[in-house]
C-alpha cells in the first residue's frame, strides 16, 4: 500500500469515487439513482449520494457507509485490503494521468477533430480505465451469439466501450457487465455520440447503419455492408442520425430499429397506451435525414441481434434488406424533398448467387466475414486471425469446419472438395503478414516500446504472435527488487554468490528471454549441482514469456524436422534437465543462428522456416559438443549454479512467490537495461567468463589442452608435426603433444592433424589469443610453446623425478 495510511488513501479518493468504483469491481447505479445494491443485490434499495465526495451510500437492507466501506463489503475483506485496492486504482497511473477530482478541469487534452473542443471528464475517465483494459472475447457478446469480436475488457469481465462524436472526439464511455447490465461512465456526453463497431470511421461512406445497443450494431454489421454505430438508446438515434448526415451528406442512412412490440390495447404501469418506442424514434430519425428504417419482423419484442440469433445470418440478412422502408413519402414542392434520399438497394453480405452457385472467391469472401481480421503467414501458409492482442493461427481444419457450418446453416449441399477449394482461394486473397518489430514487448494489456520507453495499446499492425500474459503497470515510488520482489532477490543473490556482476549477467539472460532476442544468436546453458536453483531460473523464464509461448524438447529432437514442429511460433525453447549430451549440436546451431530449418508437422506439408525463439538448457552435467569450428562456442552462454541449497533451507513455495513478483521483475529488467545492447554486452562477458571457460575445458579437450600452452606474437614456437615418426617428440611437435595429452586422459576419438590445427585456432580465441602458423622448408611452425604446468601429462624417462615444488 506504498506506506500510506487508510486516512490518507481516503483523502486522495475524495471526489473521485465514481471513477474508482469501476476500477475496483464495484457496480453502482448510474447518476445517484436508486438501484440494485452491489453488496446484497436487492433491487431498488441502494443509492450513492457521495456527500462531500466521500462516496457515501445508503441501502435499506445493508445500512450506510462511505466509499471505502462499500469496497470492503463488496469484496468481503478488511478495511486495509479495501484501502490497498483503492490505492492501486488511484496511484498506479503516472502523475500526469491521475484520476480527476469531481469538478476539476482536465487541461492539455485538446483534440482538433471536428472543431477542436476540450475533452470532458468522461474522456479522462475512459482513458484511465483503458489502461487497465485488455482486448478479449466477452461473455456478454458470446452469449449473444457473437463470438470472434474482441473488445476492451476490465478485470471483472465488463466491456469498456468508447463513445465518440462524428469528428472522432471521445465523449465518454459505457460499461457493459457480463450479465448485460449497462451504465455510462460519469462525465459522459451522450447526445449525438455513438459507439462505432469499427474504431476509425472512414472519410466517405455509401451506407450508414445506426442501431440502439452495441450487440444490435455488431449484428447489423453482419447483415448489411456499411459504417455501423450504436446510439445507445432510441432517443439518441435522432441526434446521431443528424451528425452522420452532416458527415456523410450523400450516404444512405438506415436505422436498425429495436421492435418494442406490444399487444394491441396494452397499457403501461400508468394506464396509458403503450408505444413502440424503438420504431417511433427510428422513424423520427429516418424522417429527419431522409433515411430508411429496418425493423425486425416479429410479433414480440426483439432487436436485430435477437432476430439474427433465432433465425440465422442469411434469413436475418434477407429480412433486414427486404424490411427497409421510408417513413416519409415526400410530396412535390415540399421542403422535405431536399432531405429525402431515394431508397437504394441495401448492400447485403448475402447478396450474390445462392451459396451452391457461388464461385470459390465468393465463398472465400463469405468465410472471411466470420472473422474481423485475417492475414496469411507466407512461410508456413497458415491463416492467422487477430484477436485484439495477437495474431493466432487458424488451422485449415478449423476453417473447413467453419465453412461447413455456413453450408449447413444455409441448408446447402456441399463436398469436401468445395470446402477445400474455398480455403485455398481464401489464402490467395488474404494479405501477407508483416514481421514483428524487435523493439516491442507484448503484454496482456498492450506493448512496451523499448526504443521510446513507452507503453501503448495493442495494434494489429504490430504483427505480434504472442505476449507474456502479464499485465503491465507503472512502478510504485522507490520500487526495487530487494524490497518489492524479496523471493526473486533471495534466489538471485544465492545463484550469483552475492556477486553484483553475476547478478547483472543473470538478469541480462532473463532480459534476452523476455524480449525474445533470438537475433543475438546466443543460447543459455545453466549447469550445476541439483538443488542449486536451475529449475527456478527456468520457472522465471517461463513466467516472463507466458506458458503458451514455451516449447519443451531435447537436443535430439532439435536435430530432426519432425522434432522441430512443436517449436514453431514459440518464443522460448526449454531443454529441461537435459541428459548428458555428446554431439555436433546441428539443430541448436541452426536455430540460434537464425537459419532456415525444415519443419515436418503431422498432417501438414513440410516447409522451411526460421524459428524465432531463445533457447535455454539446464543440466547437471554440461553438454559435450564435438563441433570444433566455433559455431557452438560463439553462441553458448554458460552459467554455473553449483551452490546447493541445504534441504533444511529450501522453500518449496519459492516458485509461486516469485510468480507473484513477475510484474516487479519485468520493470526491474527494463530499468536495468534501458538499451538492449547493454544486456547483450553482459552476456558476451559471461560467454568469456572464467566459470564458462572452466566448463568448456571440461567438455572440450582441445580447449583444455590450450590452457597448458602459451601463444606468442610470432610463429616461432613448436612445429606442428604430423606424418610418420619413429618416436613421439611432444616438446617439439604440437600434434605429438596432443597425442600425449589424449593418451594421458584416455581420449578415444583422435583428431587428424588438419582438424586438430583448426580446432586449436578456435580454442585459442577462448583465451583471447590467436593461433598463428608459417611454413619453414615445407614444415609448419606455430606460435605455441609449452607452459610449465603441462608436465603432468608429458611423458618422462624412467627414473626421472617430478620437479620440486618451490
PDB file of C-alpha atoms in Angstrom, residues 631-799:
ATOM      1  CA  UNK A 631      29.780 -22.342 -34.305  1.00  0.00           C
ATOM      2  CA  UNK A 632      28.721 -23.521 -30.842  1.00  0.00           C
ATOM      3  CA  UNK A 633      31.436 -21.736 -28.873  1.00  0.00           C
ATOM      4  CA  UNK A 634      30.421 -18.272 -30.043  1.00  0.00           C
ATOM      5  CA  UNK A 635      26.742 -18.900 -29.183  1.00  0.00           C
ATOM      6  CA  UNK A 636      26.981 -20.746 -25.868  1.00  0.00           C
ATOM      7  CA  UNK A 637      26.496 -18.612 -22.736  1.00  0.00           C
ATOM      8  CA  UNK A 638      27.192 -20.783 -19.698  1.00  0.00           C
ATOM      9  CA  UNK A 639      26.071 -20.069 -16.150  1.00  0.00           C
ATOM     10  CA  UNK A 640      27.348 -22.331 -13.359  1.00  0.00           C
ATOM     11  CA  UNK A 641      24.962 -22.866 -10.438  1.00  0.00           C
ATOM     12  CA  UNK A 642      26.858 -25.099  -8.022  1.00  0.00           C
ATOM     13  CA  UNK A 643      25.862 -23.688  -4.622  1.00  0.00           C
ATOM     14  CA  UNK A 644      23.375 -26.309  -3.493  1.00  0.00           C
ATOM     15  CA  UNK A 645      20.714 -25.064  -1.108  1.00  0.00           C
ATOM     16  CA  UNK A 646      20.652 -27.210   2.065  1.00  0.00           C
ATOM     17  CA  UNK A 647      17.449 -29.229   2.286  1.00  0.00           C
ATOM     18  CA  UNK A 648      16.558 -27.658   5.603  1.00  0.00           C
ATOM     19  CA  UNK A 649      16.656 -24.188   3.993  1.00  0.00           C
ATOM     20  CA  UNK A 650      14.723 -24.960   0.811  1.00  0.00           C
ATOM     21  CA  UNK A 651      11.460 -23.082   0.272  1.00  0.00           C
ATOM     22  CA  UNK A 652       9.034 -25.302  -1.628  1.00  0.00           C
ATOM     23  CA  UNK A 653       6.819 -22.265  -2.291  1.00  0.00           C
ATOM     24  CA  UNK A 654       9.614 -20.183  -3.827  1.00  0.00           C
ATOM     25  CA  UNK A 655       8.416 -20.540  -7.475  1.00  0.00           C
ATOM     26  CA  UNK A 656       4.891 -19.459  -6.515  1.00  0.00           C
ATOM     27  CA  UNK A 657       6.233 -16.492  -4.554  1.00  0.00           C
ATOM     28  CA  UNK A 658       8.377 -15.402  -7.491  1.00  0.00           C
ATOM     29  CA  UNK A 659       5.394 -15.755  -9.844  1.00  0.00           C
ATOM     30  CA  UNK A 660       3.568 -13.139  -7.797  1.00  0.00           C
ATOM     31  CA  UNK A 661       6.575 -10.830  -8.240  1.00  0.00           C
ATOM     32  CA  UNK A 662       6.821 -11.097 -12.038  1.00  0.00           C
ATOM     33  CA  UNK A 663       5.487  -7.548 -12.742  1.00  0.00           C
ATOM     34  CA  UNK A 664       8.173  -6.127 -10.419  1.00  0.00           C
ATOM     35  CA  UNK A 665      10.839  -8.310 -12.062  1.00  0.00           C
ATOM     36  CA  UNK A 666       9.813  -7.130 -15.531  1.00  0.00           C
ATOM     37  CA  UNK A 667      10.020  -3.498 -14.524  1.00  0.00           C
ATOM     38  CA  UNK A 668      13.423  -4.133 -12.937  1.00  0.00           C
ATOM     39  CA  UNK A 669      14.772  -5.693 -16.130  1.00  0.00           C
ATOM     40  CA  UNK A 670      13.519  -2.757 -18.209  1.00  0.00           C
ATOM     41  CA  UNK A 671      15.156  -0.290 -15.807  1.00  0.00           C
ATOM     42  CA  UNK A 672      18.380  -2.288 -15.618  1.00  0.00           C
ATOM     43  CA  UNK A 673      18.763  -2.426 -19.408  1.00  0.00           C
ATOM     44  CA  UNK A 674      17.109   0.618 -20.997  1.00  0.00           C
ATOM     45  CA  UNK A 675      19.038  -0.243 -24.172  1.00  0.00           C
ATOM     46  CA  UNK A 676      19.052  -3.892 -25.378  1.00  0.00           C
ATOM     47  CA  UNK A 677      22.735  -3.684 -26.305  1.00  0.00           C
ATOM     48  CA  UNK A 678      23.595  -3.275 -22.617  1.00  0.00           C
ATOM     49  CA  UNK A 679      22.132  -6.698 -21.876  1.00  0.00           C
ATOM     50  CA  UNK A 680      23.872  -8.278 -24.870  1.00  0.00           C
ATOM     51  CA  UNK A 681      27.247  -6.963 -23.727  1.00  0.00           C
ATOM     52  CA  UNK A 682      26.690  -8.545 -20.312  1.00  0.00           C
ATOM     53  CA  UNK A 683      26.035 -11.907 -21.961  1.00  0.00           C
ATOM     54  CA  UNK A 684      29.133 -11.592 -24.143  1.00  0.00           C
ATOM     55  CA  UNK A 685      31.175 -11.018 -20.994  1.00  0.00           C
ATOM     56  CA  UNK A 686      29.593 -14.100 -19.398  1.00  0.00           C
ATOM     57  CA  UNK A 687      30.370 -16.092 -22.551  1.00  0.00           C
ATOM     58  CA  UNK A 688      34.077 -15.328 -21.972  1.00  0.00           C
ATOM     59  CA  UNK A 689      33.954 -15.612 -18.184  1.00  0.00           C
ATOM     60  CA  UNK A 690      36.280 -17.749 -16.072  1.00  0.00           C
ATOM     61  CA  UNK A 691      33.437 -20.053 -14.960  1.00  0.00           C
ATOM     62  CA  UNK A 692      32.345 -20.574 -18.556  1.00  0.00           C
ATOM     63  CA  UNK A 693      35.902 -21.339 -19.636  1.00  0.00           C
ATOM     64  CA  UNK A 694      36.212 -23.902 -16.846  1.00  0.00           C
ATOM     65  CA  UNK A 695      33.134 -25.720 -18.173  1.00  0.00           C
ATOM     66  CA  UNK A 696      34.445 -25.605 -21.742  1.00  0.00           C
ATOM     67  CA  UNK A 697      37.755 -27.103 -20.580  1.00  0.00           C
ATOM     68  CA  UNK A 698      35.826 -29.965 -19.002  1.00  0.00           C
ATOM     69  CA  UNK A 699      33.889 -30.684 -22.174  1.00  0.00           C
ATOM     70  CA  UNK A 700      36.368 -29.801 -24.952  1.00  0.00           C
ATOM     71  CA  UNK A 701      39.819 -31.455 -24.809  1.00  0.00           C
ATOM     72  CA  UNK A 702      41.381 -29.043 -27.309  1.00  0.00           C
ATOM     73  CA  UNK A 703      40.302 -26.027 -25.235  1.00  0.00           C
ATOM     74  CA  UNK A 704      41.663 -27.818 -22.173  1.00  0.00           C
ATOM     75  CA  UNK A 705      44.979 -28.509 -23.908  1.00  0.00           C
ATOM     76  CA  UNK A 706      45.292 -24.853 -24.920  1.00  0.00           C
ATOM     77  CA  UNK A 707      45.186 -23.992 -21.232  1.00  0.00           C
ATOM     78  CA  UNK A 708      48.659 -25.589 -20.976  1.00  0.00           C
ATOM     79  CA  UNK A 709      50.036 -23.583 -23.893  1.00  0.00           C
ATOM     80  CA  UNK A 710      51.496 -20.129 -24.346  1.00  0.00           C
ATOM     81  CA  UNK A 711      50.683 -18.187 -27.511  1.00  0.00           C
ATOM     82  CA  UNK A 712      53.425 -15.884 -28.826  1.00  0.00           C
ATOM     83  CA  UNK A 713      53.052 -12.935 -31.175  1.00  0.00           C
ATOM     84  CA  UNK A 714      55.029 -14.645 -33.969  1.00  0.00           C
ATOM     85  CA  UNK A 715      55.019 -18.232 -35.296  1.00  0.00           C
ATOM     86  CA  UNK A 716      58.465 -19.125 -33.947  1.00  0.00           C
ATOM     87  CA  UNK A 717      57.468 -21.804 -31.498  1.00  0.00           C
ATOM     88  CA  UNK A 718      56.710 -25.523 -31.707  1.00  0.00           C
ATOM     89  CA  UNK A 719      56.452 -27.288 -35.046  1.00  0.00           C
ATOM     90  CA  UNK A 720      53.004 -28.670 -35.853  1.00  0.00           C
ATOM     91  CA  UNK A 721      54.182 -32.184 -36.671  1.00  0.00           C
ATOM     92  CA  UNK A 722      52.259 -34.986 -38.267  1.00  0.00           C
ATOM     93  CA  UNK A 723      53.044 -37.705 -40.752  1.00  0.00           C
ATOM     94  CA  UNK A 724      55.040 -40.791 -39.830  1.00  0.00           C
ATOM     95  CA  UNK A 725      57.507 -40.641 -36.975  1.00  0.00           C
ATOM     96  CA  UNK A 726      59.798 -43.119 -35.183  1.00  0.00           C
ATOM     97  CA  UNK A 727      59.189 -41.784 -31.696  1.00  0.00           C
ATOM     98  CA  UNK A 728      56.947 -39.017 -30.401  1.00  0.00           C
ATOM     99  CA  UNK A 729      58.546 -35.695 -29.546  1.00  0.00           C
ATOM    100  CA  UNK A 730      55.832 -33.819 -27.589  1.00  0.00           C
ATOM    101  CA  UNK A 731      58.148 -30.992 -26.565  1.00  0.00           C
ATOM    102  CA  UNK A 732      58.990 -30.267 -30.198  1.00  0.00           C
ATOM    103  CA  UNK A 733      55.808 -31.051 -32.100  1.00  0.00           C
ATOM    104  CA  UNK A 734      52.396 -29.676 -31.118  1.00  0.00           C
ATOM    105  CA  UNK A 735      50.490 -32.605 -32.594  1.00  0.00           C
ATOM    106  CA  UNK A 736      52.670 -35.047 -30.623  1.00  0.00           C
ATOM    107  CA  UNK A 737      51.841 -33.047 -27.503  1.00  0.00           C
ATOM    108  CA  UNK A 738      48.162 -33.514 -28.312  1.00  0.00           C
ATOM    109  CA  UNK A 739      48.626 -37.275 -28.677  1.00  0.00           C
ATOM    110  CA  UNK A 740      50.358 -37.442 -25.303  1.00  0.00           C
ATOM    111  CA  UNK A 741      47.532 -35.402 -23.770  1.00  0.00           C
ATOM    112  CA  UNK A 742      44.906 -37.701 -25.356  1.00  0.00           C
ATOM    113  CA  UNK A 743      46.680 -40.822 -24.117  1.00  0.00           C
ATOM    114  CA  UNK A 744      47.018 -39.453 -20.591  1.00  0.00           C
ATOM    115  CA  UNK A 745      43.298 -38.586 -20.349  1.00  0.00           C
ATOM    116  CA  UNK A 746      42.088 -41.667 -22.236  1.00  0.00           C
ATOM    117  CA  UNK A 747      40.553 -39.833 -25.221  1.00  0.00           C
ATOM    118  CA  UNK A 748      39.333 -42.240 -27.881  1.00  0.00           C
ATOM    119  CA  UNK A 749      38.407 -40.125 -30.914  1.00  0.00           C
ATOM    120  CA  UNK A 750      41.762 -38.803 -32.079  1.00  0.00           C
ATOM    121  CA  UNK A 751      41.639 -35.873 -34.486  1.00  0.00           C
ATOM    122  CA  UNK A 752      43.655 -35.649 -37.671  1.00  0.00           C
ATOM    123  CA  UNK A 753      46.417 -33.082 -37.912  1.00  0.00           C
ATOM    124  CA  UNK A 754      44.319 -30.782 -40.087  1.00  0.00           C
ATOM    125  CA  UNK A 755      41.242 -30.996 -37.840  1.00  0.00           C
ATOM    126  CA  UNK A 756      43.402 -30.518 -34.765  1.00  0.00           C
ATOM    127  CA  UNK A 757      45.014 -27.399 -36.222  1.00  0.00           C
ATOM    128  CA  UNK A 758      41.574 -25.873 -36.994  1.00  0.00           C
ATOM    129  CA  UNK A 759      40.344 -26.748 -33.508  1.00  0.00           C
ATOM    130  CA  UNK A 760      43.364 -25.050 -31.899  1.00  0.00           C
ATOM    131  CA  UNK A 761      42.637 -21.912 -33.912  1.00  0.00           C
ATOM    132  CA  UNK A 762      39.119 -21.744 -32.448  1.00  0.00           C
ATOM    133  CA  UNK A 763      40.192 -22.776 -28.952  1.00  0.00           C
ATOM    134  CA  UNK A 764      42.854 -20.056 -28.788  1.00  0.00           C
ATOM    135  CA  UNK A 765      40.097 -17.455 -29.040  1.00  0.00           C
ATOM    136  CA  UNK A 766      38.620 -18.707 -25.768  1.00  0.00           C
ATOM    137  CA  UNK A 767      41.783 -17.412 -24.112  1.00  0.00           C
ATOM    138  CA  UNK A 768      41.825 -14.155 -26.041  1.00  0.00           C
ATOM    139  CA  UNK A 769      44.763 -15.369 -28.115  1.00  0.00           C
ATOM    140  CA  UNK A 770      45.427 -16.061 -31.796  1.00  0.00           C
ATOM    141  CA  UNK A 771      46.914 -19.225 -33.268  1.00  0.00           C
ATOM    142  CA  UNK A 772      49.480 -18.421 -35.997  1.00  0.00           C
ATOM    143  CA  UNK A 773      51.463 -20.670 -38.352  1.00  0.00           C
ATOM    144  CA  UNK A 774      54.093 -20.325 -41.069  1.00  0.00           C
ATOM    145  CA  UNK A 775      55.955 -22.615 -43.454  1.00  0.00           C
ATOM    146  CA  UNK A 776      59.647 -23.270 -42.863  1.00  0.00           C
ATOM    147  CA  UNK A 777      61.301 -25.510 -45.506  1.00  0.00           C
ATOM    148  CA  UNK A 778      58.000 -27.312 -46.044  1.00  0.00           C
ATOM    149  CA  UNK A 779      57.239 -27.753 -42.344  1.00  0.00           C
ATOM    150  CA  UNK A 780      54.555 -25.908 -40.374  1.00  0.00           C
ATOM    151  CA  UNK A 781      55.752 -23.850 -37.444  1.00  0.00           C
ATOM    152  CA  UNK A 782      53.349 -22.407 -34.852  1.00  0.00           C
ATOM    153  CA  UNK A 783      53.396 -19.588 -32.316  1.00  0.00           C
ATOM    154  CA  UNK A 784      52.859 -22.063 -29.441  1.00  0.00           C
ATOM    155  CA  UNK A 785      55.131 -23.045 -26.585  1.00  0.00           C
ATOM    156  CA  UNK A 786      54.526 -25.298 -23.581  1.00  0.00           C
ATOM    157  CA  UNK A 787      53.619 -23.795 -20.214  1.00  0.00           C
ATOM    158  CA  UNK A 788      55.271 -25.128 -17.080  1.00  0.00           C
ATOM    159  CA  UNK A 789      52.120 -26.804 -15.755  1.00  0.00           C
ATOM    160  CA  UNK A 790      51.963 -29.155 -18.760  1.00  0.00           C
ATOM    161  CA  UNK A 791      54.450 -31.501 -17.139  1.00  0.00           C
ATOM    162  CA  UNK A 792      51.678 -33.605 -15.619  1.00  0.00           C
ATOM    163  CA  UNK A 793      50.799 -35.324 -18.878  1.00  0.00           C
ATOM    164  CA  UNK A 794      54.170 -35.098 -20.660  1.00  0.00           C
ATOM    165  CA  UNK A 795      55.943 -38.483 -20.823  1.00  0.00           C
ATOM    166  CA  UNK A 796      59.081 -38.734 -18.631  1.00  0.00           C
ATOM    167  CA  UNK A 797      62.128 -41.028 -18.870  1.00  0.00           C
ATOM    168  CA  UNK A 798      62.290 -43.881 -16.325  1.00  0.00           C
ATOM    169  CA  UNK A 799      63.758 -42.730 -13.038  1.00  0.00           C
TER     170      UNK A 799
END
